[in-house]
mmCIF file of C-alpha atoms in Angstrom:
data_model
loop_
_atom_site.group_PDB
_atom_site.id
_atom_site.type_symbol
_atom_site.label_atom_id
_atom_site.label_comp_id
_atom_site.label_asym_id
_atom_site.label_seq_id
_atom_site.Cartn_x
_atom_site.Cartn_y
_atom_site.Cartn_z
ATOM 1 C CA MET A 23 67.654 93.584 -34.392
ATOM 2 C CA LYS A 24 68.636 94.677 -37.771
ATOM 3 C CA ARG A 25 71.338 93.408 -39.618
ATOM 4 C CA GLN A 26 72.021 94.977 -43.089
ATOM 5 C CA HIS A 27 73.380 93.073 -45.863
ATOM 6 C CA LYS A 28 74.418 94.489 -48.964
ATOM 7 C CA ARG A 29 73.568 92.374 -52.168
ATOM 8 C CA PRO A 30 76.087 91.574 -54.405
ATOM 9 C CA GLY A 31 75.731 93.425 -58.122
ATOM 10 C CA MET A 32 75.853 91.937 -61.312
ATOM 11 C CA LEU A 33 79.024 90.666 -62.019
ATOM 12 C CA ALA A 34 80.809 89.753 -64.834
ATOM 13 C CA LEU A 35 79.187 86.360 -65.996
ATOM 14 C CA THR A 36 81.738 84.784 -67.665
ATOM 15 C CA ALA A 37 84.192 85.345 -70.007
ATOM 16 C CA ALA A 38 82.597 82.336 -71.826
ATOM 17 C CA LEU A 39 78.983 84.275 -72.027
ATOM 18 C CA GLY A 40 80.512 87.378 -72.711
ATOM 19 C CA LEU A 41 77.206 88.945 -70.419
ATOM 20 C CA CYS A 42 78.502 92.221 -68.081
ATOM 21 C CA TYR A 43 76.427 93.443 -65.333
ATOM 22 C CA ILE A 44 76.353 96.541 -63.346
ATOM 23 C CA SER A 45 76.543 97.040 -60.123
ATOM 24 C CA ALA A 46 73.316 98.314 -58.730
ATOM 25 C CA GLY A 47 75.138 98.928 -55.012
ATOM 26 C CA MET A 48 71.988 97.424 -53.632
ATOM 27 C CA LYS A 49 71.122 97.320 -49.839
ATOM 28 C CA THR A 50 68.682 94.936 -48.614
ATOM 29 C CA ILE A 51 67.134 95.179 -44.464
ATOM 30 C CA PHE A 52 66.833 91.484 -42.868
ATOM 31 C CA ARG A 53 65.427 91.905 -39.417
ATOM 32 C CA SER A 54 67.087 88.391 -37.744
ATOM 33 C CA THR A 55 64.655 86.795 -35.619
ATOM 34 C CA VAL A 56 64.550 83.749 -33.831
ATOM 35 C CA TRP A 57 62.557 80.016 -34.840
ATOM 36 C CA LEU A 58 59.168 81.235 -33.573
ATOM 37 C CA ALA A 59 59.461 84.726 -35.033
ATOM 38 C CA MET A 60 59.792 84.274 -39.070
ATOM 39 C CA GLY A 61 56.867 85.962 -40.065
ATOM 40 C CA LEU A 62 59.361 89.577 -39.343
ATOM 41 C CA LEU A 63 62.325 88.033 -41.396
ATOM 42 C CA LEU A 64 62.224 89.961 -44.790
ATOM 43 C CA GLY A 65 63.869 89.275 -48.607
ATOM 44 C CA THR A 66 66.321 86.370 -48.968
ATOM 45 C CA PHE A 67 70.286 85.909 -48.420
ATOM 46 C CA SER A 68 72.766 84.000 -50.651
ATOM 47 C CA GLU A 69 74.632 80.899 -49.410
ATOM 48 C CA GLY A 70 76.919 83.096 -47.948
ATOM 49 C CA GLU A 71 74.768 85.560 -45.837
ATOM 50 C CA MET A 72 73.258 83.192 -43.464
ATOM 51 C CA GLN A 73 74.009 84.258 -40.627
ATOM 52 C CA ASP A 74 71.494 83.550 -38.037
ATOM 53 C CA PRO A 75 70.999 80.719 -35.742
ATOM 54 C CA VAL A 76 70.229 77.103 -37.291
ATOM 55 C CA GLU A 77 66.740 76.447 -36.231
ATOM 56 C CA PRO A 78 65.915 74.227 -34.025
ATOM 57 C CA ALA A 79 65.414 71.315 -35.994
ATOM 58 C CA PRO A 80 66.326 67.197 -36.591
ATOM 59 C CA LEU A 81 69.092 66.809 -39.743
ATOM 60 C CA GLU A 82 66.068 64.434 -41.165
ATOM 61 C CA GLU A 83 63.187 67.031 -40.829
ATOM 62 C CA LYS A 84 65.824 69.396 -42.948
ATOM 63 C CA LEU A 85 65.928 66.839 -45.442
ATOM 64 C CA GLY A 86 62.874 65.724 -45.505
ATOM 65 C CA GLN A 87 61.758 69.179 -46.739
ATOM 66 C CA MET A 88 64.134 68.990 -49.194
ATOM 67 C CA LEU A 89 62.407 66.286 -51.332
ATOM 68 C CA LEU A 90 59.027 66.724 -53.150
ATOM 69 C CA VAL A 91 58.321 63.864 -54.949
ATOM 70 C CA GLY A 92 55.241 62.247 -56.646
ATOM 71 C CA PHE A 93 53.111 59.543 -56.045
ATOM 72 C CA ARG A 94 50.368 56.659 -57.215
ATOM 73 C CA GLY A 95 46.934 57.284 -56.112
ATOM 74 C CA THR A 96 43.175 59.691 -56.556
ATOM 75 C CA THR A 97 42.773 58.603 -52.922
ATOM 76 C CA VAL A 98 44.720 58.377 -49.380
ATOM 77 C CA GLN A 99 43.925 56.010 -46.829
ATOM 78 C CA ALA A 100 45.727 56.058 -43.331
ATOM 79 C CA ASP A 101 48.364 53.870 -44.437
ATOM 80 C CA SER A 102 49.624 55.299 -47.580
ATOM 81 C CA ASN A 103 52.599 54.766 -48.501
ATOM 82 C CA ILE A 104 52.732 58.898 -49.310
ATOM 83 C CA LEU A 105 51.423 59.589 -45.707
ATOM 84 C CA ARG A 106 53.362 57.658 -44.276
ATOM 85 C CA SER A 107 56.616 59.833 -45.896
ATOM 86 C CA ILE A 108 54.737 62.770 -44.734
ATOM 87 C CA ARG A 109 54.342 62.019 -40.914
ATOM 88 C CA GLU A 110 57.883 60.007 -40.580
ATOM 89 C CA ILE A 111 60.121 61.955 -42.827
ATOM 90 C CA HIS A 112 58.825 65.548 -43.120
ATOM 91 C CA LEU A 113 58.143 65.127 -46.981
ATOM 92 C CA GLY A 114 58.155 68.907 -47.516
ATOM 93 C CA GLY A 115 55.850 68.622 -51.244
ATOM 94 C CA VAL A 116 54.237 66.215 -53.459
ATOM 95 C CA VAL A 117 53.462 66.686 -56.990
ATOM 96 C CA LEU A 118 50.040 65.847 -58.819
ATOM 97 C CA PHE A 119 50.223 63.964 -62.108
ATOM 98 C CA ASP A 120 46.930 63.491 -64.411
ATOM 99 C CA TYR A 121 48.633 60.262 -66.382
ATOM 100 C CA ASP A 122 50.949 57.932 -65.238
ATOM 101 C CA MET A 123 54.310 57.328 -67.251
ATOM 102 C CA PRO A 124 55.523 53.916 -66.247
ATOM 103 C CA SER A 125 51.979 52.149 -66.379
ATOM 104 C CA LYS A 126 50.816 54.070 -69.106
ATOM 105 C CA SER A 127 47.551 54.956 -68.098
ATOM 106 C CA TYR A 128 44.728 56.998 -66.511
ATOM 107 C CA PRO A 129 44.465 58.381 -63.853
ATOM 108 C CA ARG A 130 47.428 58.762 -61.996
ATOM 109 C CA ASN A 131 46.472 61.388 -58.842
ATOM 110 C CA ILE A 132 43.762 63.725 -60.963
ATOM 111 C CA VAL A 133 39.749 62.937 -62.054
ATOM 112 C CA SER A 134 37.964 65.649 -61.445
ATOM 113 C CA PRO A 135 38.067 69.469 -59.050
ATOM 114 C CA GLY A 136 36.119 67.777 -56.097
ATOM 115 C CA GLN A 137 38.553 64.834 -55.659
ATOM 116 C CA VAL A 138 41.787 66.989 -55.752
ATOM 117 C CA ARG A 139 40.426 69.353 -53.128
ATOM 118 C CA GLU A 140 39.929 66.481 -51.057
ATOM 119 C CA LEU A 141 42.813 64.472 -51.969
ATOM 120 C CA VAL A 142 44.951 67.555 -51.585
ATOM 121 C CA ARG A 143 43.482 68.615 -47.788
ATOM 122 C CA ASN A 144 44.179 64.066 -46.338
ATOM 123 C CA LEU A 145 47.538 65.198 -47.915
ATOM 124 C CA GLN A 146 48.669 68.483 -45.822
ATOM 125 C CA SER A 147 46.494 66.648 -42.889
ATOM 126 C CA ALA A 148 49.168 64.358 -42.229
ATOM 127 C CA ALA A 149 52.121 66.770 -42.325
ATOM 128 C CA ALA A 150 53.152 68.873 -39.514
ATOM 129 C CA ILE A 151 54.845 71.154 -41.561
ATOM 130 C CA PRO A 152 52.930 72.471 -44.326
ATOM 131 C CA LEU A 153 53.415 70.563 -47.558
ATOM 132 C CA LEU A 154 54.066 72.388 -51.283
ATOM 133 C CA VAL A 155 51.921 70.860 -53.258
ATOM 134 C CA ALA A 156 53.003 71.333 -56.674
ATOM 135 C CA VAL A 157 51.337 70.665 -60.855
ATOM 136 C CA ASP A 158 52.765 71.391 -63.760
ATOM 137 C CA ALA A 159 49.868 74.339 -65.210
ATOM 138 C CA GLU A 160 51.799 75.974 -67.580
ATOM 139 C CA GLY A 161 48.819 76.240 -70.264
ATOM 140 C CA GLY A 162 48.213 74.373 -73.991
ATOM 141 C CA ARG A 163 49.524 70.967 -74.065
ATOM 142 C CA ILE A 164 51.506 70.998 -70.177
ATOM 143 C CA ASN A 165 48.723 71.002 -67.844
ATOM 144 C CA ARG A 166 47.825 68.614 -65.649
ATOM 145 C CA LEU A 167 44.454 70.425 -64.734
ATOM 146 C CA LYS A 168 42.838 69.714 -68.660
ATOM 147 C CA PRO A 169 39.157 70.552 -69.315
ATOM 148 C CA LYS A 170 37.854 66.989 -69.714
ATOM 149 C CA TYR A 171 38.263 66.415 -66.048
ATOM 150 C CA GLY A 172 36.304 69.544 -65.342
ATOM 151 C CA PHE A 173 38.899 72.135 -65.055
ATOM 152 C CA ILE A 174 39.453 75.637 -66.896
ATOM 153 C CA GLU A 175 41.167 75.643 -70.563
ATOM 154 C CA VAL A 176 44.375 77.855 -70.490
ATOM 155 C CA PRO A 177 45.965 79.088 -73.757
ATOM 156 C CA SER A 178 49.672 77.605 -74.404
ATOM 157 C CA ALA A 179 52.494 79.833 -73.674
ATOM 158 C CA GLN A 180 53.235 80.667 -77.553
ATOM 159 C CA HIS A 181 49.389 81.707 -77.743
ATOM 160 C CA MET A 182 49.856 84.303 -74.564
ATOM 161 C CA GLY A 183 53.440 85.875 -76.445
ATOM 162 C CA GLU A 184 51.049 87.095 -79.378
ATOM 163 C CA ALA A 185 48.138 87.875 -77.231
ATOM 164 C CA GLY A 186 47.984 91.229 -75.378
ATOM 165 C CA LEU A 187 48.870 91.623 -71.382
ATOM 166 C CA GLN A 188 45.436 92.114 -70.584
ATOM 167 C CA GLU A 189 44.551 88.735 -71.573
ATOM 168 C CA ASN A 190 47.704 87.403 -70.212
ATOM 169 C CA HIS A 191 46.546 88.614 -66.949
ATOM 170 C CA ALA A 192 42.869 87.554 -67.711
ATOM 171 C CA SER A 193 44.138 84.110 -68.378
ATOM 172 C CA TYR A 194 46.637 83.661 -65.376
ATOM 173 C CA ARG A 195 44.474 85.336 -62.880
ATOM 174 C CA LYS A 196 41.674 82.217 -63.744
ATOM 175 C CA LEU A 197 44.232 79.862 -63.144
ATOM 176 C CA ALA A 198 45.932 81.129 -60.078
ATOM 177 C CA ARG A 199 42.399 81.059 -58.832
ATOM 178 C CA GLN A 200 41.520 77.897 -60.166
ATOM 179 C CA LEU A 201 44.838 76.761 -58.247
ATOM 180 C CA ASN A 202 44.026 78.448 -54.762
ATOM 181 C CA GLY A 203 40.808 76.879 -55.018
ATOM 182 C CA LEU A 204 42.370 73.370 -55.199
ATOM 183 C CA GLY A 205 44.513 73.311 -53.046
ATOM 184 C CA PHE A 206 47.569 73.868 -54.948
ATOM 185 C CA ASN A 207 50.835 76.241 -53.871
ATOM 186 C CA LEU A 208 53.232 75.638 -56.249
ATOM 187 C CA ASN A 209 52.605 75.846 -59.895
ATOM 188 C CA LEU A 210 55.867 74.327 -61.554
ATOM 189 C CA ALA A 211 55.335 77.385 -64.630
ATOM 190 C CA PRO A 212 56.068 79.791 -66.221
ATOM 191 C CA VAL A 213 58.789 78.239 -68.887
ATOM 192 C CA VAL A 214 60.900 81.469 -69.899
ATOM 193 C CA ASP A 215 63.067 79.176 -71.915
ATOM 194 C CA LEU A 216 63.474 81.489 -75.439
ATOM 195 C CA ASN A 217 61.758 79.654 -78.462
ATOM 196 C CA LEU A 218 65.124 80.002 -80.313
ATOM 197 C CA ASN A 219 64.884 76.639 -81.784
ATOM 198 C CA PRO A 220 60.982 76.092 -82.941
ATOM 199 C CA ASP A 221 61.414 72.242 -83.434
ATOM 200 C CA ASN A 222 63.257 71.768 -80.275
ATOM 201 C CA PRO A 223 61.072 68.988 -79.400
ATOM 202 C CA VAL A 224 60.836 69.309 -75.450
ATOM 203 C CA ILE A 225 60.257 73.630 -75.524
ATOM 204 C CA GLY A 226 59.210 74.613 -79.285
ATOM 205 C CA SER A 227 57.469 72.264 -80.629
ATOM 206 C CA LEU A 228 54.752 72.162 -77.792
ATOM 207 C CA GLU A 229 53.843 75.595 -77.718
ATOM 208 C CA ARG A 230 55.717 76.125 -74.124
ATOM 209 C CA SER A 231 57.575 79.266 -74.850
ATOM 210 C CA PHE A 232 56.513 82.544 -75.089
ATOM 211 C CA SER A 233 58.779 84.054 -77.115
ATOM 212 C CA PRO A 234 62.439 84.343 -78.919
ATOM 213 C CA ASP A 235 62.870 87.647 -77.801
ATOM 214 C CA PRO A 236 63.724 87.959 -74.323
ATOM 215 C CA GLU A 237 61.952 91.606 -73.430
ATOM 216 C CA ASN A 238 58.511 89.816 -74.398
ATOM 217 C CA VAL A 239 59.431 86.446 -72.308
ATOM 218 C CA ILE A 240 59.990 89.133 -69.369
ATOM 219 C CA ALA A 241 56.654 90.989 -69.773
ATOM 220 C CA ARG A 242 54.566 87.786 -70.016
ATOM 221 C CA ALA A 243 56.405 86.139 -67.233
ATOM 222 C CA SER A 244 55.817 89.390 -64.891
ATOM 223 C CA ALA A 245 51.265 89.165 -65.502
ATOM 224 C CA PHE A 246 52.002 85.083 -64.795
ATOM 225 C CA ILE A 247 53.394 85.968 -61.485
ATOM 226 C CA GLU A 248 51.660 88.972 -60.081
ATOM 227 C CA GLU A 249 48.338 87.008 -60.951
ATOM 228 C CA HIS A 250 50.165 83.958 -58.914
ATOM 229 C CA ARG A 251 51.286 86.104 -56.129
ATOM 230 C CA SER A 252 48.351 87.825 -55.633
ATOM 231 C CA LEU A 253 46.192 84.726 -54.926
ATOM 232 C CA GLY A 254 48.979 82.617 -52.563
ATOM 233 C CA VAL A 255 50.362 80.821 -55.249
ATOM 234 C CA ILE A 256 54.337 80.087 -55.925
ATOM 235 C CA SER A 257 55.238 80.497 -59.412
ATOM 236 C CA THR A 258 58.641 78.324 -60.777
ATOM 237 C CA LEU A 259 60.792 79.964 -63.370
ATOM 238 C CA LYS A 260 62.192 77.431 -65.598
ATOM 239 C CA HIS A 261 64.388 75.868 -66.878
ATOM 240 C CA PHE A 262 67.885 78.013 -65.732
ATOM 241 C CA PRO A 263 69.932 78.690 -67.620
ATOM 242 C CA GLY A 264 68.077 78.060 -70.764
ATOM 243 C CA HIS A 265 66.516 75.130 -72.506
ATOM 244 C CA GLY A 266 64.964 76.917 -76.139
ATOM 245 C CA SER A 267 67.855 76.253 -78.240
ATOM 246 C CA SER A 268 68.001 72.573 -77.138
ATOM 247 C CA ARG A 269 67.872 69.950 -80.417
ATOM 248 C CA GLN A 270 66.961 66.756 -77.973
ATOM 249 C CA ASP A 271 64.638 66.239 -75.181
ATOM 250 C CA SER A 272 66.527 65.751 -71.800
ATOM 251 C CA HIS A 273 64.112 64.097 -70.357
ATOM 252 C CA LEU A 274 65.251 61.002 -72.795
ATOM 253 C CA GLY A 275 69.031 62.142 -72.340
ATOM 254 C CA LEU A 276 71.908 64.335 -72.065
ATOM 255 C CA VAL A 277 71.424 67.706 -73.721
ATOM 256 C CA ASP A 278 74.443 69.551 -74.357
ATOM 257 C CA VAL A 279 73.801 72.956 -75.731
ATOM 258 C CA THR A 280 77.082 74.455 -76.010
ATOM 259 C CA SER A 281 77.067 75.719 -79.784
ATOM 260 C CA THR A 282 73.683 76.391 -79.418
ATOM 261 C CA PHE A 283 73.733 78.481 -76.434
ATOM 262 C CA GLN A 284 72.664 82.130 -76.611
ATOM 263 C CA ASP A 285 73.656 84.891 -73.695
ATOM 264 C CA ARG A 286 70.246 86.168 -74.179
ATOM 265 C CA GLU A 287 68.493 83.166 -72.665
ATOM 266 C CA LEU A 288 69.615 84.984 -69.373
ATOM 267 C CA LEU A 289 68.296 88.022 -69.454
ATOM 268 C CA PRO A 290 64.681 86.674 -68.231
ATOM 269 C CA TYR A 291 66.333 85.544 -65.036
ATOM 270 C CA GLN A 292 69.025 88.026 -64.730
ATOM 271 C CA GLU A 293 65.713 90.903 -64.798
ATOM 272 C CA LEU A 294 63.065 89.027 -62.881
ATOM 273 C CA ILE A 295 65.182 88.869 -60.248
ATOM 274 C CA ARG A 296 66.560 92.253 -60.154
ATOM 275 C CA ALA A 297 62.891 93.353 -60.182
ATOM 276 C CA GLY A 298 62.299 90.788 -56.865
ATOM 277 C CA GLN A 299 59.806 89.038 -58.544
ATOM 278 C CA VAL A 300 61.004 85.391 -58.320
ATOM 279 C CA ASP A 301 60.559 82.961 -55.546
ATOM 280 C CA VAL A 302 61.524 79.735 -57.430
ATOM 281 C CA ILE A 303 63.842 78.720 -60.721
ATOM 282 C CA MET A 304 64.344 75.426 -61.919
ATOM 283 C CA THR A 305 67.153 73.930 -63.681
ATOM 284 C CA ALA A 306 67.765 72.040 -66.684
ATOM 285 C CA HIS A 307 69.553 68.834 -67.088
ATOM 286 C CA ILE A 308 71.503 70.797 -70.352
ATOM 287 C CA MET A 309 75.287 70.500 -70.748
ATOM 288 C CA ASN A 310 77.311 73.735 -71.334
ATOM 289 C CA ARG A 311 80.531 72.596 -71.780
ATOM 290 C CA LYS A 312 82.095 76.453 -72.047
ATOM 291 C CA ILE A 313 80.660 76.932 -68.466
ATOM 292 C CA ASP A 314 81.416 73.302 -67.144
ATOM 293 C CA PRO A 315 82.786 70.539 -69.061
ATOM 294 C CA ALA A 316 81.081 68.208 -66.661
ATOM 295 C CA ASN A 317 78.627 68.467 -65.060
ATOM 296 C CA PRO A 318 74.737 69.681 -66.228
ATOM 297 C CA ALA A 319 73.563 72.848 -65.042
ATOM 298 C CA THR A 320 71.773 70.916 -62.275
ATOM 299 C CA LEU A 321 75.072 68.898 -60.748
ATOM 300 C CA SER A 322 76.899 72.293 -61.363
ATOM 301 C CA PRO A 323 78.432 74.673 -58.208
ATOM 302 C CA ARG A 324 79.365 76.936 -61.162
ATOM 303 C CA PHE A 325 76.352 77.192 -62.744
ATOM 304 C CA LEU A 326 74.269 77.214 -59.584
ATOM 305 C CA GLN A 327 76.313 78.989 -57.522
ATOM 306 C CA THR A 328 78.313 80.986 -58.864
ATOM 307 C CA ILE A 329 76.044 82.314 -61.682
ATOM 308 C CA LEU A 330 72.684 82.140 -60.566
ATOM 309 C CA ARG A 331 73.765 82.978 -56.662
ATOM 310 C CA GLN A 332 76.442 84.962 -56.859
ATOM 311 C CA ASP A 333 76.381 86.704 -60.401
ATOM 312 C CA MET A 334 72.548 86.540 -60.428
ATOM 313 C CA GLY A 335 72.135 87.497 -56.769
ATOM 314 C CA PHE A 336 69.183 85.543 -56.858
ATOM 315 C CA GLY A 337 68.464 84.268 -53.084
ATOM 316 C CA GLY A 338 65.546 82.348 -53.275
ATOM 317 C CA VAL A 339 64.990 78.514 -53.863
ATOM 318 C CA ILE A 340 66.544 76.467 -56.256
ATOM 319 C CA ILE A 341 64.475 73.675 -57.495
ATOM 320 C CA SER A 342 66.572 70.299 -60.081
ATOM 321 C CA ASP A 343 64.533 69.154 -62.657
ATOM 322 C CA ASP A 344 63.367 66.239 -61.813
ATOM 323 C CA MET A 345 65.705 63.337 -60.894
ATOM 324 C CA GLN A 346 64.871 60.798 -63.077
ATOM 325 C CA MET A 347 64.854 62.195 -66.183
ATOM 326 C CA GLY A 348 67.050 60.445 -68.537
ATOM 327 C CA ALA A 349 69.574 63.256 -68.704
ATOM 328 C CA ILE A 350 70.719 62.443 -65.152
ATOM 329 C CA SER A 351 69.526 58.751 -64.563
ATOM 330 C CA ARG A 352 71.674 57.179 -67.434
ATOM 331 C CA ASN A 353 74.664 59.058 -67.400
ATOM 332 C CA PHE A 354 74.990 59.748 -63.798
ATOM 333 C CA GLY A 355 73.176 57.153 -61.594
ATOM 334 C CA TRP A 356 70.374 57.756 -59.492
ATOM 335 C CA GLU A 357 72.603 57.618 -55.696
ATOM 336 C CA GLU A 358 74.731 60.130 -56.697
ATOM 337 C CA SER A 359 73.143 62.400 -58.939
ATOM 338 C CA LEU A 360 71.170 63.390 -55.773
ATOM 339 C CA ILE A 361 74.019 64.300 -53.585
ATOM 340 C CA LYS A 362 75.879 66.263 -56.366
ATOM 341 C CA ALA A 363 72.553 68.500 -57.114
ATOM 342 C CA VAL A 364 72.492 68.963 -53.308
ATOM 343 C CA GLN A 365 76.352 69.995 -53.011
ATOM 344 C CA ALA A 366 75.885 71.420 -57.118
ATOM 345 C CA GLY A 367 73.257 73.699 -54.422
ATOM 346 C CA CYS A 368 69.474 72.512 -55.276
ATOM 347 C CA ASP A 369 67.395 73.115 -52.286
ATOM 348 C CA ILE A 370 64.429 70.642 -53.382
ATOM 349 C CA LEU A 371 65.073 67.789 -55.514
ATOM 350 C CA ALA A 372 61.960 67.127 -57.365
ATOM 351 C CA ILE A 373 61.464 63.082 -57.922
ATOM 352 C CA SER A 374 58.476 63.065 -60.101
ATOM 353 C CA ASN A 375 58.775 58.797 -59.744
ATOM 354 C CA ASN A 376 56.268 59.102 -63.025
ATOM 355 C CA ALA A 377 59.164 57.954 -65.199
ATOM 356 C CA ARG A 378 60.216 54.832 -66.723
ATOM 357 C CA THR A 379 59.233 53.052 -62.960
ATOM 358 C CA TYR A 380 57.709 53.185 -60.270
ATOM 359 C CA ASP A 381 58.649 52.805 -56.591
ATOM 360 C CA GLU A 382 56.325 53.504 -53.750
ATOM 361 C CA ARG A 383 59.458 54.235 -51.439
ATOM 362 C CA ALA A 384 61.638 57.129 -53.383
ATOM 363 C CA ALA A 385 60.754 59.252 -50.914
ATOM 364 C CA THR A 386 62.411 57.061 -48.326
ATOM 365 C CA LYS A 387 64.965 55.736 -50.576
ATOM 366 C CA ALA A 388 66.439 59.409 -51.402
ATOM 367 C CA HIS A 389 66.190 60.591 -47.493
ATOM 368 C CA SER A 390 68.120 57.810 -46.587
ATOM 369 C CA ILE A 391 71.040 58.597 -49.015
ATOM 370 C CA LEU A 392 71.397 61.896 -48.317
ATOM 371 C CA LEU A 393 70.834 60.508 -45.030
ATOM 372 C CA ALA A 394 74.217 58.939 -45.363
ATOM 373 C CA ALA A 395 75.736 61.319 -47.317
ATOM 374 C CA VAL A 396 75.581 64.391 -44.645
ATOM 375 C CA LYS A 397 76.292 61.958 -41.763
ATOM 376 C CA GLY A 398 79.902 60.410 -43.867
ATOM 377 C CA GLY A 399 80.979 64.028 -44.901
ATOM 378 C CA ARG A 400 79.865 64.011 -48.288
ATOM 379 C CA ILE A 401 77.618 66.968 -47.883
ATOM 380 C CA PRO A 402 78.209 69.503 -45.333
ATOM 381 C CA ARG A 403 75.286 70.253 -42.525
ATOM 382 C CA SER A 404 75.835 74.043 -43.070
ATOM 383 C CA ARG A 405 74.695 72.800 -47.126
ATOM 384 C CA ILE A 406 71.199 71.225 -45.706
ATOM 385 C CA ASP A 407 70.855 74.070 -43.048
ATOM 386 C CA ALA A 408 70.712 77.046 -46.024
ATOM 387 C CA SER A 409 68.382 74.755 -48.172
ATOM 388 C CA TYR A 410 66.155 73.783 -44.620
ATOM 389 C CA ARG A 411 65.888 78.480 -44.057
ATOM 390 C CA ARG A 412 65.375 79.168 -47.815
ATOM 391 C CA ILE A 413 62.131 76.340 -48.026
ATOM 392 C CA LEU A 414 60.617 77.731 -44.516
ATOM 393 C CA ARG A 415 60.927 81.315 -45.685
ATOM 394 C CA LEU A 416 59.419 80.752 -48.826
ATOM 395 C CA LYS A 417 56.835 78.568 -46.843
ATOM 396 C CA GLN A 418 56.689 81.763 -44.376
ATOM 397 C CA LYS A 419 56.052 84.322 -47.570
ATOM 398 C CA TYR A 420 53.067 82.881 -48.628
ATOM 399 C CA SER A 421 51.098 81.512 -44.990
ATOM 400 C CA LEU A 422 51.642 78.571 -45.377
ATOM 401 C CA VAL A 423 54.549 78.130 -41.909
ATOM 402 C CA ARG A 424 53.690 81.374 -39.264
#
């Protein structure tokens, strides 16, 4: 049976931002199927469009799929805590790092290509629903897969923004091929923040931005996405709605861009969504009090539901930036911020377990917090069902779930 859903046109974003989108009047046809026939489902849905029956899975499993968590170890044993989390709470994803921040030491998860392949295989072998296995592989300084460990060199985004598109495609094809060969299926990149403040301590100064020009950023991000998709690797646009104009580092504390944010920072998201190139978007822990005076974007229904879902028509997966970063943990409390992020519209909560402290039970603790919030009525079950559908559709699209 086929059903038609009219995709919302680009509405006025907000009076504060002064953006106006032209309604495209586009229609997308979706085929409704039962759980075992997910492979026939095409396209994505906004929150209000998801009318098909809830997949027959327990609440505990759905919540587990909404967590992407870091852990320590270059190998795993049968009794490893991360494997228990994968088996017992159906953990949806893991993220690997080379450096362990709490202990200020190497290695954490990454030593060599062969070791990483074996680690990923062992992690996946414990999962009833295949894991999203993530890594930060932007290029330049933000690349966990460094040449000194035997991985390929990837130029920084700033370099790629100045290079020709042919070089972009060639470099990102090599990167995607490497990720695929290692077993990674989720790259937490590309950065589509505009380089509006070259002295920005977390974006511009680290050469993480392609350019201050949104059209240039769109072209480079498009090349990145195309090459990753061709090899079965999911890309993640970040950091929504834009971290490029900031003057502070959200790893350390709350960042306010109310006076520096520019309308054009939203253009890469708008245009790449319109082109059908976006599967996952990562939120930024930034405040823009003109839009939401009380919450950073990660915790804001205004940013995630109104602007990203409704106005921009994004129906894919929203993943938070690390929920243990100082901007969140020092201002809202970890337990409360997890609940608020899901209420706001995050589908996956990223918990690096690689900030100030390490907790081997971080995954199960986060799972328990969300479970209690749902059972206590703070988070509607429909909110969990919507995220679960999006996550499984993403995994099906990339042949993780059949």
